[in-house]
PDB file of C-alpha atoms in Angstrom:
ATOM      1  CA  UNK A1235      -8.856  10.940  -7.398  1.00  0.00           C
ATOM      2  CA  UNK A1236     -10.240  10.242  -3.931  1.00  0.00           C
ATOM      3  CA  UNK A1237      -8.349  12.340  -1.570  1.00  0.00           C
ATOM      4  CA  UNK A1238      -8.496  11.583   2.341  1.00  0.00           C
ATOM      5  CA  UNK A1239      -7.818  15.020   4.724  1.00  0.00           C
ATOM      6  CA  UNK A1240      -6.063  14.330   7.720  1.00  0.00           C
ATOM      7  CA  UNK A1241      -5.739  17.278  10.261  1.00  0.00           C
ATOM      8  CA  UNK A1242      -2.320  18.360  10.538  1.00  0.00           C
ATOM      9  CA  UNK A1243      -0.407  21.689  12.494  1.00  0.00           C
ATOM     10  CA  UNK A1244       2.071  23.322  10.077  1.00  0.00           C
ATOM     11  CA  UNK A1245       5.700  23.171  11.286  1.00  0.00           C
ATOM     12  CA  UNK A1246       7.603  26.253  10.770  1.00  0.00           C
ATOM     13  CA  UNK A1247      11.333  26.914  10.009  1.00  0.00           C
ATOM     14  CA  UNK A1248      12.073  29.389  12.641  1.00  0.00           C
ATOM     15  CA  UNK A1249      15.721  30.083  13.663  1.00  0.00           C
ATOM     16  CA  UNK A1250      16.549  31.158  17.144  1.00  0.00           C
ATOM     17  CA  UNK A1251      20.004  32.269  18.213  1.00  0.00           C
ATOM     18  CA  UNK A1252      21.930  29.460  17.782  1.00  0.00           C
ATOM     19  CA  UNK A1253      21.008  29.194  14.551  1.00  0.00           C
ATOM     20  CA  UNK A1254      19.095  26.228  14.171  1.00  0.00           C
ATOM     21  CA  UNK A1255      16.362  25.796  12.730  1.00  0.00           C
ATOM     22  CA  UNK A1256      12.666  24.663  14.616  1.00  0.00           C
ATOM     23  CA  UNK A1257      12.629  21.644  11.614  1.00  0.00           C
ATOM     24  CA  UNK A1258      15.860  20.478  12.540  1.00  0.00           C
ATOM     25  CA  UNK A1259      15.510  20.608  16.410  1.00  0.00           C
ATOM     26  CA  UNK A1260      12.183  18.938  15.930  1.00  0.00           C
ATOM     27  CA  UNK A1261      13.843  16.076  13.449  1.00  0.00           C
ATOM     28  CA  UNK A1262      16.351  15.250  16.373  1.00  0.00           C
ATOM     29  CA  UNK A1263      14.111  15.088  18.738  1.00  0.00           C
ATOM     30  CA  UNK A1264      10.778  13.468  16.859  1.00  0.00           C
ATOM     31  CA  UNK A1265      10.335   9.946  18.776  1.00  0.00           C
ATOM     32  CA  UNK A1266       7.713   7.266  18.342  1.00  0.00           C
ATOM     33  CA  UNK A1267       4.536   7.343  20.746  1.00  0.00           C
ATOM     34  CA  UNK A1268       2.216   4.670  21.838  1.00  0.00           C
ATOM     35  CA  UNK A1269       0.134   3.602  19.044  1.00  0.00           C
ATOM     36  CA  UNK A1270      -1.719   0.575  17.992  1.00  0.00           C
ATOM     37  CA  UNK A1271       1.662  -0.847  16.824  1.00  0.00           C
ATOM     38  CA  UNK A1272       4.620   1.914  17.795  1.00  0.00           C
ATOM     39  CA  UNK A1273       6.133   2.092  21.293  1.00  0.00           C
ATOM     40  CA  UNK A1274       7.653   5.007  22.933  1.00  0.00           C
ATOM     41  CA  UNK A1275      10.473   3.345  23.869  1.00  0.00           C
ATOM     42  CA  UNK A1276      11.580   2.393  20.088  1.00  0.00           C
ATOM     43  CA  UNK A1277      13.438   4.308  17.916  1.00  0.00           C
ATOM     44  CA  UNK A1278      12.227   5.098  14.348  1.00  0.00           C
ATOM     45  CA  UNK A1279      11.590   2.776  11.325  1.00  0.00           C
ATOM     46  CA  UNK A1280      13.264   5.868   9.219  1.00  0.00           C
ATOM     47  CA  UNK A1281      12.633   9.480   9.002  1.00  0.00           C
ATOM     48  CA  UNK A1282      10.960  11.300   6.405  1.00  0.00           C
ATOM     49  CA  UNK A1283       8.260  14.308   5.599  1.00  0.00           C
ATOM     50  CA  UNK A1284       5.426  14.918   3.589  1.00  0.00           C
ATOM     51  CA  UNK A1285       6.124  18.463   1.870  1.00  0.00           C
ATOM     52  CA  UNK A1286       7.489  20.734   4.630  1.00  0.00           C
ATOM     53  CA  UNK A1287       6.026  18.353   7.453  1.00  0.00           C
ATOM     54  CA  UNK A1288       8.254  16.073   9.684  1.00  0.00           C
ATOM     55  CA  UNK A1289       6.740  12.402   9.653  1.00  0.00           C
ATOM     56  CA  UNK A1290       8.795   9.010  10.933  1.00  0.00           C
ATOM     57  CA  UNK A1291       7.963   5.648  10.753  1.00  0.00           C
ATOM     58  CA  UNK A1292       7.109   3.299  13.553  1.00  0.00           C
ATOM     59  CA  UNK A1293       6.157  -0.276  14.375  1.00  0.00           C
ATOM     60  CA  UNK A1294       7.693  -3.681  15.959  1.00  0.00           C
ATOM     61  CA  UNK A1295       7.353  -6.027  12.613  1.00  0.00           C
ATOM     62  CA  UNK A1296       9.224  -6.121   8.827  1.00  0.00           C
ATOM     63  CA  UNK A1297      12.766  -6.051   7.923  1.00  0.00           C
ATOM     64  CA  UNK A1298      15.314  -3.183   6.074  1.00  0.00           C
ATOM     65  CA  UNK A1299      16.185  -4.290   2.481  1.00  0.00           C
ATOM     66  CA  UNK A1300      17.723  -2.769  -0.456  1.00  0.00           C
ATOM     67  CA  UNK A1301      16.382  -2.866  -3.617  1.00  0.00           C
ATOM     68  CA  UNK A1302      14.751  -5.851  -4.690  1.00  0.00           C
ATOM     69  CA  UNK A1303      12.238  -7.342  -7.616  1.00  0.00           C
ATOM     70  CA  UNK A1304       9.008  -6.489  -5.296  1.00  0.00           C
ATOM     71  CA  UNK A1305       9.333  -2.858  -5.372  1.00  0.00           C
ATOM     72  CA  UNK A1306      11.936  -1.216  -8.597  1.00  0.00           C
ATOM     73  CA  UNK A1307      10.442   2.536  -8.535  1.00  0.00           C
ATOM     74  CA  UNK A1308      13.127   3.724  -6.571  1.00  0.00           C
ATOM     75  CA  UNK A1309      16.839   2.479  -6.844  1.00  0.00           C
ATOM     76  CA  UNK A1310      17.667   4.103  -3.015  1.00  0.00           C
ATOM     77  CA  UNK A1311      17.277   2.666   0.402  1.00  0.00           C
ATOM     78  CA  UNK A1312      13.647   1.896   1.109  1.00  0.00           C
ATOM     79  CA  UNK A1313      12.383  -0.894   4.108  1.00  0.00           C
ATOM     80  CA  UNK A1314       9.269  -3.304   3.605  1.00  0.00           C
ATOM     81  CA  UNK A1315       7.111  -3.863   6.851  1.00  0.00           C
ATOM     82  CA  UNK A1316       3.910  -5.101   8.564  1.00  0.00           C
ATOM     83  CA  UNK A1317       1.985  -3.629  11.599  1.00  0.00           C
ATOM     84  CA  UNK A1318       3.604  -0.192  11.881  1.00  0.00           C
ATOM     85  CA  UNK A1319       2.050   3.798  11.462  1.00  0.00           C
ATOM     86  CA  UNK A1320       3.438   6.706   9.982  1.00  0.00           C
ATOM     87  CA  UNK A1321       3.872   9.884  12.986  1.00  0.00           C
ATOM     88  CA  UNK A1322       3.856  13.886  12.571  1.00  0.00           C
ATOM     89  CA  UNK A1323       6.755  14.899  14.695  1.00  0.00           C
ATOM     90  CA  UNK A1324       4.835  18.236  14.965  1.00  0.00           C
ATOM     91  CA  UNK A1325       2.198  17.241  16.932  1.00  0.00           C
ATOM     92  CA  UNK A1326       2.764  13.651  17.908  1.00  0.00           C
ATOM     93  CA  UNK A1327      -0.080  12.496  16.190  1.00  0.00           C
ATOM     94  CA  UNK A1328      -0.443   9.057  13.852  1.00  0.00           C
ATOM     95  CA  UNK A1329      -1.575  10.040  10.303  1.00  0.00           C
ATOM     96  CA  UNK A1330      -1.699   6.188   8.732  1.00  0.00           C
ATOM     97  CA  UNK A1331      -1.853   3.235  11.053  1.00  0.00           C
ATOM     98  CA  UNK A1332      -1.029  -0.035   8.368  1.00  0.00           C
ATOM     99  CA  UNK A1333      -2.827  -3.206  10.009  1.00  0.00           C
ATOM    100  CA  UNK A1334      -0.602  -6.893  10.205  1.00  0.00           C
ATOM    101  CA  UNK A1335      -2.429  -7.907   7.562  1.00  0.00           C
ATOM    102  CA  UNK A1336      -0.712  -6.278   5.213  1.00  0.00           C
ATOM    103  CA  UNK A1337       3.227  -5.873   3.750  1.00  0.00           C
ATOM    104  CA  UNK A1338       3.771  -2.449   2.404  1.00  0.00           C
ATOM    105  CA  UNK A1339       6.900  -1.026   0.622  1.00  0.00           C
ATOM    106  CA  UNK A1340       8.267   2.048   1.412  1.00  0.00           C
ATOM    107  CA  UNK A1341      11.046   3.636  -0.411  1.00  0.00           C
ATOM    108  CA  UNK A1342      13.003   7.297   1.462  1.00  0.00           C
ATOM    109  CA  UNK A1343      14.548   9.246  -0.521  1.00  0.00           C
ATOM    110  CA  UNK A1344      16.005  12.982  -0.474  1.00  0.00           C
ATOM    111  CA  UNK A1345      12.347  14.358  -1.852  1.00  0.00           C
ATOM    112  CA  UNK A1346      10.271  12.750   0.495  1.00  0.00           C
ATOM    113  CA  UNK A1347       9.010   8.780   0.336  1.00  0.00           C
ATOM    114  CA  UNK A1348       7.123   6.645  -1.731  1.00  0.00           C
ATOM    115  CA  UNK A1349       4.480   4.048  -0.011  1.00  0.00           C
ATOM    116  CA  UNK A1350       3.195   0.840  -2.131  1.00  0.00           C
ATOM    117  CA  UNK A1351       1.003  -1.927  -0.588  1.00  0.00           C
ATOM    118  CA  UNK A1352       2.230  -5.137  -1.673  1.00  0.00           C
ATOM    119  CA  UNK A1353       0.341  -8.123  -2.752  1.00  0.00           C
ATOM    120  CA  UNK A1354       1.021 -11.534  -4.764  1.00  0.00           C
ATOM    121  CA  UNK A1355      -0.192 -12.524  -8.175  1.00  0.00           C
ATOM    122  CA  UNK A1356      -0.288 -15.936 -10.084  1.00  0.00           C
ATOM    123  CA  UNK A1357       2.759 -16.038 -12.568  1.00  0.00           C
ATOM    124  CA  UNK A1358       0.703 -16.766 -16.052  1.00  0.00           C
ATOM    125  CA  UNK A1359       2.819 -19.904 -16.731  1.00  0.00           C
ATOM    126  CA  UNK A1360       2.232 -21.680 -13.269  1.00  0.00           C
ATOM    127  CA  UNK A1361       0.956 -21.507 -10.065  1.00  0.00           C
ATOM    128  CA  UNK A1362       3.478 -19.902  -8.985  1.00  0.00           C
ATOM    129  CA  UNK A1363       2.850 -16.560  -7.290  1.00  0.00           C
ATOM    130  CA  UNK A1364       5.461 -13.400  -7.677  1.00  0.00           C
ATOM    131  CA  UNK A1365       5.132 -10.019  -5.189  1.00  0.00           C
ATOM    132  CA  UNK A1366       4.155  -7.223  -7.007  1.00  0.00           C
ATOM    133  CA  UNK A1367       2.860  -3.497  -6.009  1.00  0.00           C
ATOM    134  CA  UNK A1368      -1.067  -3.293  -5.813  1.00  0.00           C
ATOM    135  CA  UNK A1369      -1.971   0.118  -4.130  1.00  0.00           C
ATOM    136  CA  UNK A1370       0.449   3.495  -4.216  1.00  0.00           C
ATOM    137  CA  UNK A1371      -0.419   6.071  -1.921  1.00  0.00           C
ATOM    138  CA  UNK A1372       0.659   9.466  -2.836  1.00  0.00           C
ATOM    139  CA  UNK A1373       0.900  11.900   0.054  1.00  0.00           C
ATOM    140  CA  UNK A1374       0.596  15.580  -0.293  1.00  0.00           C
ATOM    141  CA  UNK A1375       0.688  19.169   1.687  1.00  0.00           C
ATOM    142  CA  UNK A1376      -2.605  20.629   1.255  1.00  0.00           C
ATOM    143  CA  UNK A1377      -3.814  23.827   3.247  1.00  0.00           C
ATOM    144  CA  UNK A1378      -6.406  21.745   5.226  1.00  0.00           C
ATOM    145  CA  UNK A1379      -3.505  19.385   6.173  1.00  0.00           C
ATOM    146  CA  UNK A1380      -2.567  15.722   4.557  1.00  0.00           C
ATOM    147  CA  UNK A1381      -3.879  14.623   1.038  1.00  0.00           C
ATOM    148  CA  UNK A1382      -3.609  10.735   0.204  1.00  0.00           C
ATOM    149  CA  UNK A1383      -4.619   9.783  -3.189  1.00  0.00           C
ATOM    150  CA  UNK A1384      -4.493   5.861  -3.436  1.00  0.00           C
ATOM    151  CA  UNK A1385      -3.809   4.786  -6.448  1.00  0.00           C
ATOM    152  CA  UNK A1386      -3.514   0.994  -8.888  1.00  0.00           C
ATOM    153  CA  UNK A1387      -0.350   0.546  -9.058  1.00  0.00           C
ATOM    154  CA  UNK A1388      -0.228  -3.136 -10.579  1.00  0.00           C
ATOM    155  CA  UNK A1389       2.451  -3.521 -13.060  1.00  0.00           C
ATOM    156  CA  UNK A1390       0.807  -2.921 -16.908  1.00  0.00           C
ATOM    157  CA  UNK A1391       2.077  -6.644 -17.716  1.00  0.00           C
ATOM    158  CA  UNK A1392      -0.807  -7.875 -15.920  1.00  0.00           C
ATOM    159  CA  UNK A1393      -3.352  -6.148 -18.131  1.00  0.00           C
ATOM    160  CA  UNK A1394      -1.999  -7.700 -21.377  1.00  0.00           C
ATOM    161  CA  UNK A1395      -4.415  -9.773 -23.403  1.00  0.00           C
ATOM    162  CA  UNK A1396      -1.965 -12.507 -23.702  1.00  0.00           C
ATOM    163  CA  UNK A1397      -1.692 -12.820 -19.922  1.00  0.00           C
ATOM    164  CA  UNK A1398      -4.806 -12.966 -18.865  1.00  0.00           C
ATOM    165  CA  UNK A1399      -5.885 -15.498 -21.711  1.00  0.00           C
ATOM    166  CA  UNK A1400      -3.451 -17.912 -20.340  1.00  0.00           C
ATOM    167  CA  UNK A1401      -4.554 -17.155 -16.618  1.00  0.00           C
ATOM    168  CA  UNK A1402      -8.004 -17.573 -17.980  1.00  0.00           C
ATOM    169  CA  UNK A1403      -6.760 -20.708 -19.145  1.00  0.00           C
ATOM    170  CA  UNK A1404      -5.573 -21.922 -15.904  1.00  0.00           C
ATOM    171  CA  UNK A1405      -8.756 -21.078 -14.214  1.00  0.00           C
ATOM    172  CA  UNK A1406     -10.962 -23.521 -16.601  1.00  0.00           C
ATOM    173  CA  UNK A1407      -7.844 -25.923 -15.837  1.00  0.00           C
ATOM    174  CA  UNK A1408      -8.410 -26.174 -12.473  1.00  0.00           C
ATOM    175  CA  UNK A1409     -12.124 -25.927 -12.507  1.00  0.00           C
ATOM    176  CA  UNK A1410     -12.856 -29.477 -12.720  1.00  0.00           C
ATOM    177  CA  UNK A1411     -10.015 -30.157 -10.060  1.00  0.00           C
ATOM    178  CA  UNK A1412     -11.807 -32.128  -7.370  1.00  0.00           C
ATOM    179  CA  UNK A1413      -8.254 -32.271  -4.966  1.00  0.00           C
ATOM    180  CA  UNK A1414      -7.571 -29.220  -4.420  1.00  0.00           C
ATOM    181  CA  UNK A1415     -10.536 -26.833  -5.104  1.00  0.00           C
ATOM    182  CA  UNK A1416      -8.667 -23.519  -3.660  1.00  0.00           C
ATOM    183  CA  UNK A1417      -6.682 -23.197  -7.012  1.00  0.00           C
ATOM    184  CA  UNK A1418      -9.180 -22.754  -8.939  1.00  0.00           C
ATOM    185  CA  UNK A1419     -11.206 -20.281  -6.498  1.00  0.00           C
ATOM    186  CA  UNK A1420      -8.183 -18.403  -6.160  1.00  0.00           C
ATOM    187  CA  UNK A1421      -7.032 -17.971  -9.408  1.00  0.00           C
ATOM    188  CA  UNK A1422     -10.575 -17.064 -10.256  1.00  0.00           C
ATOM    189  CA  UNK A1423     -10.563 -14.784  -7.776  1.00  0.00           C
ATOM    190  CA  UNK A1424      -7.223 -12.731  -9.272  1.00  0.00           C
ATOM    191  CA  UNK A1425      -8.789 -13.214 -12.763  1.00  0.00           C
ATOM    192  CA  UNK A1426     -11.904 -11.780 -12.541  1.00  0.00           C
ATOM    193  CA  UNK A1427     -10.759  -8.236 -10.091  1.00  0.00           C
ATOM    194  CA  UNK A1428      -7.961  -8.108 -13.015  1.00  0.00           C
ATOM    195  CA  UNK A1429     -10.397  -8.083 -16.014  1.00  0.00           C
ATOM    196  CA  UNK A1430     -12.921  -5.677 -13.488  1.00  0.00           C
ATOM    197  CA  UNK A1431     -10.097  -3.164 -12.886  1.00  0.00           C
ATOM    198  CA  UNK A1432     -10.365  -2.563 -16.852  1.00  0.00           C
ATOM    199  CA  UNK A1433     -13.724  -3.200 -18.132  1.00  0.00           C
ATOM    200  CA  UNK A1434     -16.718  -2.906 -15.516  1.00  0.00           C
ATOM    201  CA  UNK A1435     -18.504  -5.090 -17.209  1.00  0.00           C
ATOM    202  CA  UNK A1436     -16.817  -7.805 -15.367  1.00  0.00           C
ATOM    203  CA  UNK A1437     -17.901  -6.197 -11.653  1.00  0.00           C
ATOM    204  CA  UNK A1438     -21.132  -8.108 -11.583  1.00  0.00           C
ATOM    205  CA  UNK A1439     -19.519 -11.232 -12.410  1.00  0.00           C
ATOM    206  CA  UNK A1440     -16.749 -10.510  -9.491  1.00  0.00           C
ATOM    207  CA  UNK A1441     -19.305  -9.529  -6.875  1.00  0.00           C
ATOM    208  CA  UNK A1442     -20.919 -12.776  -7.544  1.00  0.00           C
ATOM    209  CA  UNK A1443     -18.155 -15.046  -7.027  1.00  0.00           C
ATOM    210  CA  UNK A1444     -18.218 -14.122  -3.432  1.00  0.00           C
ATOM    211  CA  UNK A1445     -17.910 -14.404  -0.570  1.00  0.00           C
ATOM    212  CA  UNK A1446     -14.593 -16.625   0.255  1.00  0.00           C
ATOM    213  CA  UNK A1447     -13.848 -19.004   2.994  1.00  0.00           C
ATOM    214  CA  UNK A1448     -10.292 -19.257   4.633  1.00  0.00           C
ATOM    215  CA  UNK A1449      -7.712 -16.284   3.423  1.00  0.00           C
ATOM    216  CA  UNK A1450      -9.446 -15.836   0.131  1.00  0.00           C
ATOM    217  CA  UNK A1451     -12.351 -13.946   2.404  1.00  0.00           C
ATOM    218  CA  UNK A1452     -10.044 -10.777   3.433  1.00  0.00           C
ATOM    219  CA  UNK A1453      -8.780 -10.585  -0.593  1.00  0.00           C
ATOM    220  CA  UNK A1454     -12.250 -10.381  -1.792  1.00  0.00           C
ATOM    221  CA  UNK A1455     -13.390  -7.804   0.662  1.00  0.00           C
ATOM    222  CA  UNK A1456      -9.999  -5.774  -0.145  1.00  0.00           C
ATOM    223  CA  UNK A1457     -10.445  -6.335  -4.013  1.00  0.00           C
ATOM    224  CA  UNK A1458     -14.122  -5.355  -3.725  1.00  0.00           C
ATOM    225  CA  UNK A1459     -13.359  -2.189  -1.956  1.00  0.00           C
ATOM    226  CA  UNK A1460     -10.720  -1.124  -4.699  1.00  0.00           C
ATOM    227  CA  UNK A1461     -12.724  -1.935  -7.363  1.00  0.00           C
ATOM    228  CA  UNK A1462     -15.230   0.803  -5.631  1.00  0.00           C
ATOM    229  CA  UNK A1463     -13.039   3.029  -5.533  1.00  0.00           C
ATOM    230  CA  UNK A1464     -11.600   2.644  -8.717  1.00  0.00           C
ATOM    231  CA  UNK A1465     -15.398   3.338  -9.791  1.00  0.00           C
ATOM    232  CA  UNK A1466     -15.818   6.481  -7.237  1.00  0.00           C
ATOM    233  CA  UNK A1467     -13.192   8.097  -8.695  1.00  0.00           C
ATOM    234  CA  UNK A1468     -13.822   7.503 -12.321  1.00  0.00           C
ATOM    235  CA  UNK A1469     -17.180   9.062 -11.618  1.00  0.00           C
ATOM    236  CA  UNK A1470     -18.860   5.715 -12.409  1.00  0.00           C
TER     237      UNK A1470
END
């Protein structure tokens, strides 16, 4: 796995006379700083850490939401948000700043959190498209400071032969559809990084269907750079 070192300062569970701990004072008194899309004078998304480390969660956009169908890994309260950056109340410092471009998922919990980038995906049987997780990113305690390990994390129902023979199917459907050309381009688009995530004899093909005009552009360059790093981390 690809693993990205942030530089971090340990906190430390001293206690001093009163009996709390350095951890807990810091947790009360951790506050959001002025970022690219956190403001001082916010309060916290939601409070978390990363091994021993104090982080919180900041930014202006996204809504709180229980449990839903776009994110079932964790059955607990979790929040799903655009434009905000994950803080180390130690030092004040922004470890992951997430761009208004993209929704991600993140589920707290008593062990720590779990963070998922979502995306959306043509439902086989129409052209309808469902949110699903695309991207995990597993955060660790190293000695050097902050490991992230990104990870696939598409559902395994969208590797299945008989899916994507009957997206396959829709693509050649729409390929001769002179209205509305972006259905086809899109689907395409989805088909081919799908059968490239599992056989790399498909990369070529996907590299060559771009570029994209309109939306389609940033999905391409995104899909492009996880199929290299798919590949980096393989060893391939």
């Amino acid at each position: 796995m690809v693993t990205l070192i942030l530089s971090v300062l340990c906190s430390c569970s001293q206690t001093d006379s009163s009996g709390v701990t350095a951890e807990e004072k810091m947790e009360v008194s951790c506050n959001c700083v002025d970022g690219v899309f956190s403001s001082r004078n916010a309060l916290p998304i939601a409070h978390s850490r990363i091994g021993k480390i104090l982080v919180i969660f900041c930014g202006y956009k996204g809504d709180y939401y229980e449990l839903d169908s776009i994110d079932n890994t964790q059955n607990n309260f979790g929040f799903k948000r655009t434009a905000f950056e994950i803080i180390q109340c130690s030092n004040d410092s922004v470890l992951v700043v997430v761009e208004e471009y993209y929704t991600d998922s993140i589920r707290v919990s008593d062990e720590g959190f779990k963070h998922f980038r979502l995306s959306h995906f043509p439902k086989a049987e129409n052209l309808e498209y469902e949110p699903t997780t695309l991207l995990e990113y597993q955060y660790k305690e190293t000695q050097d400071g902050i490991g992230i390990d990104t990870l696939i994390a598409l559902p395994p129902k969208f590797f299945q032969q008989k899916y994507l023979n009957e997206l396959v199917g829709l693509v050649e459907f729409y390929k001769n559809d002179t209205t509305d050309t972006s259905k086809y381009y899109d689907l395409k688009l989805h088909y081919l990084f799908l059968r490239a995530l599992s056989d790399e004899k498909f990369m070529g093909e996907f590299i060559s269907s771009g570029p994209y005009d309109g939306y389609m552009g940033p999905v391409f360059r995104d899909f492009k750079s996880y199929l290299g790093h798919e590949r980096r981390k393989n060893g391939s």
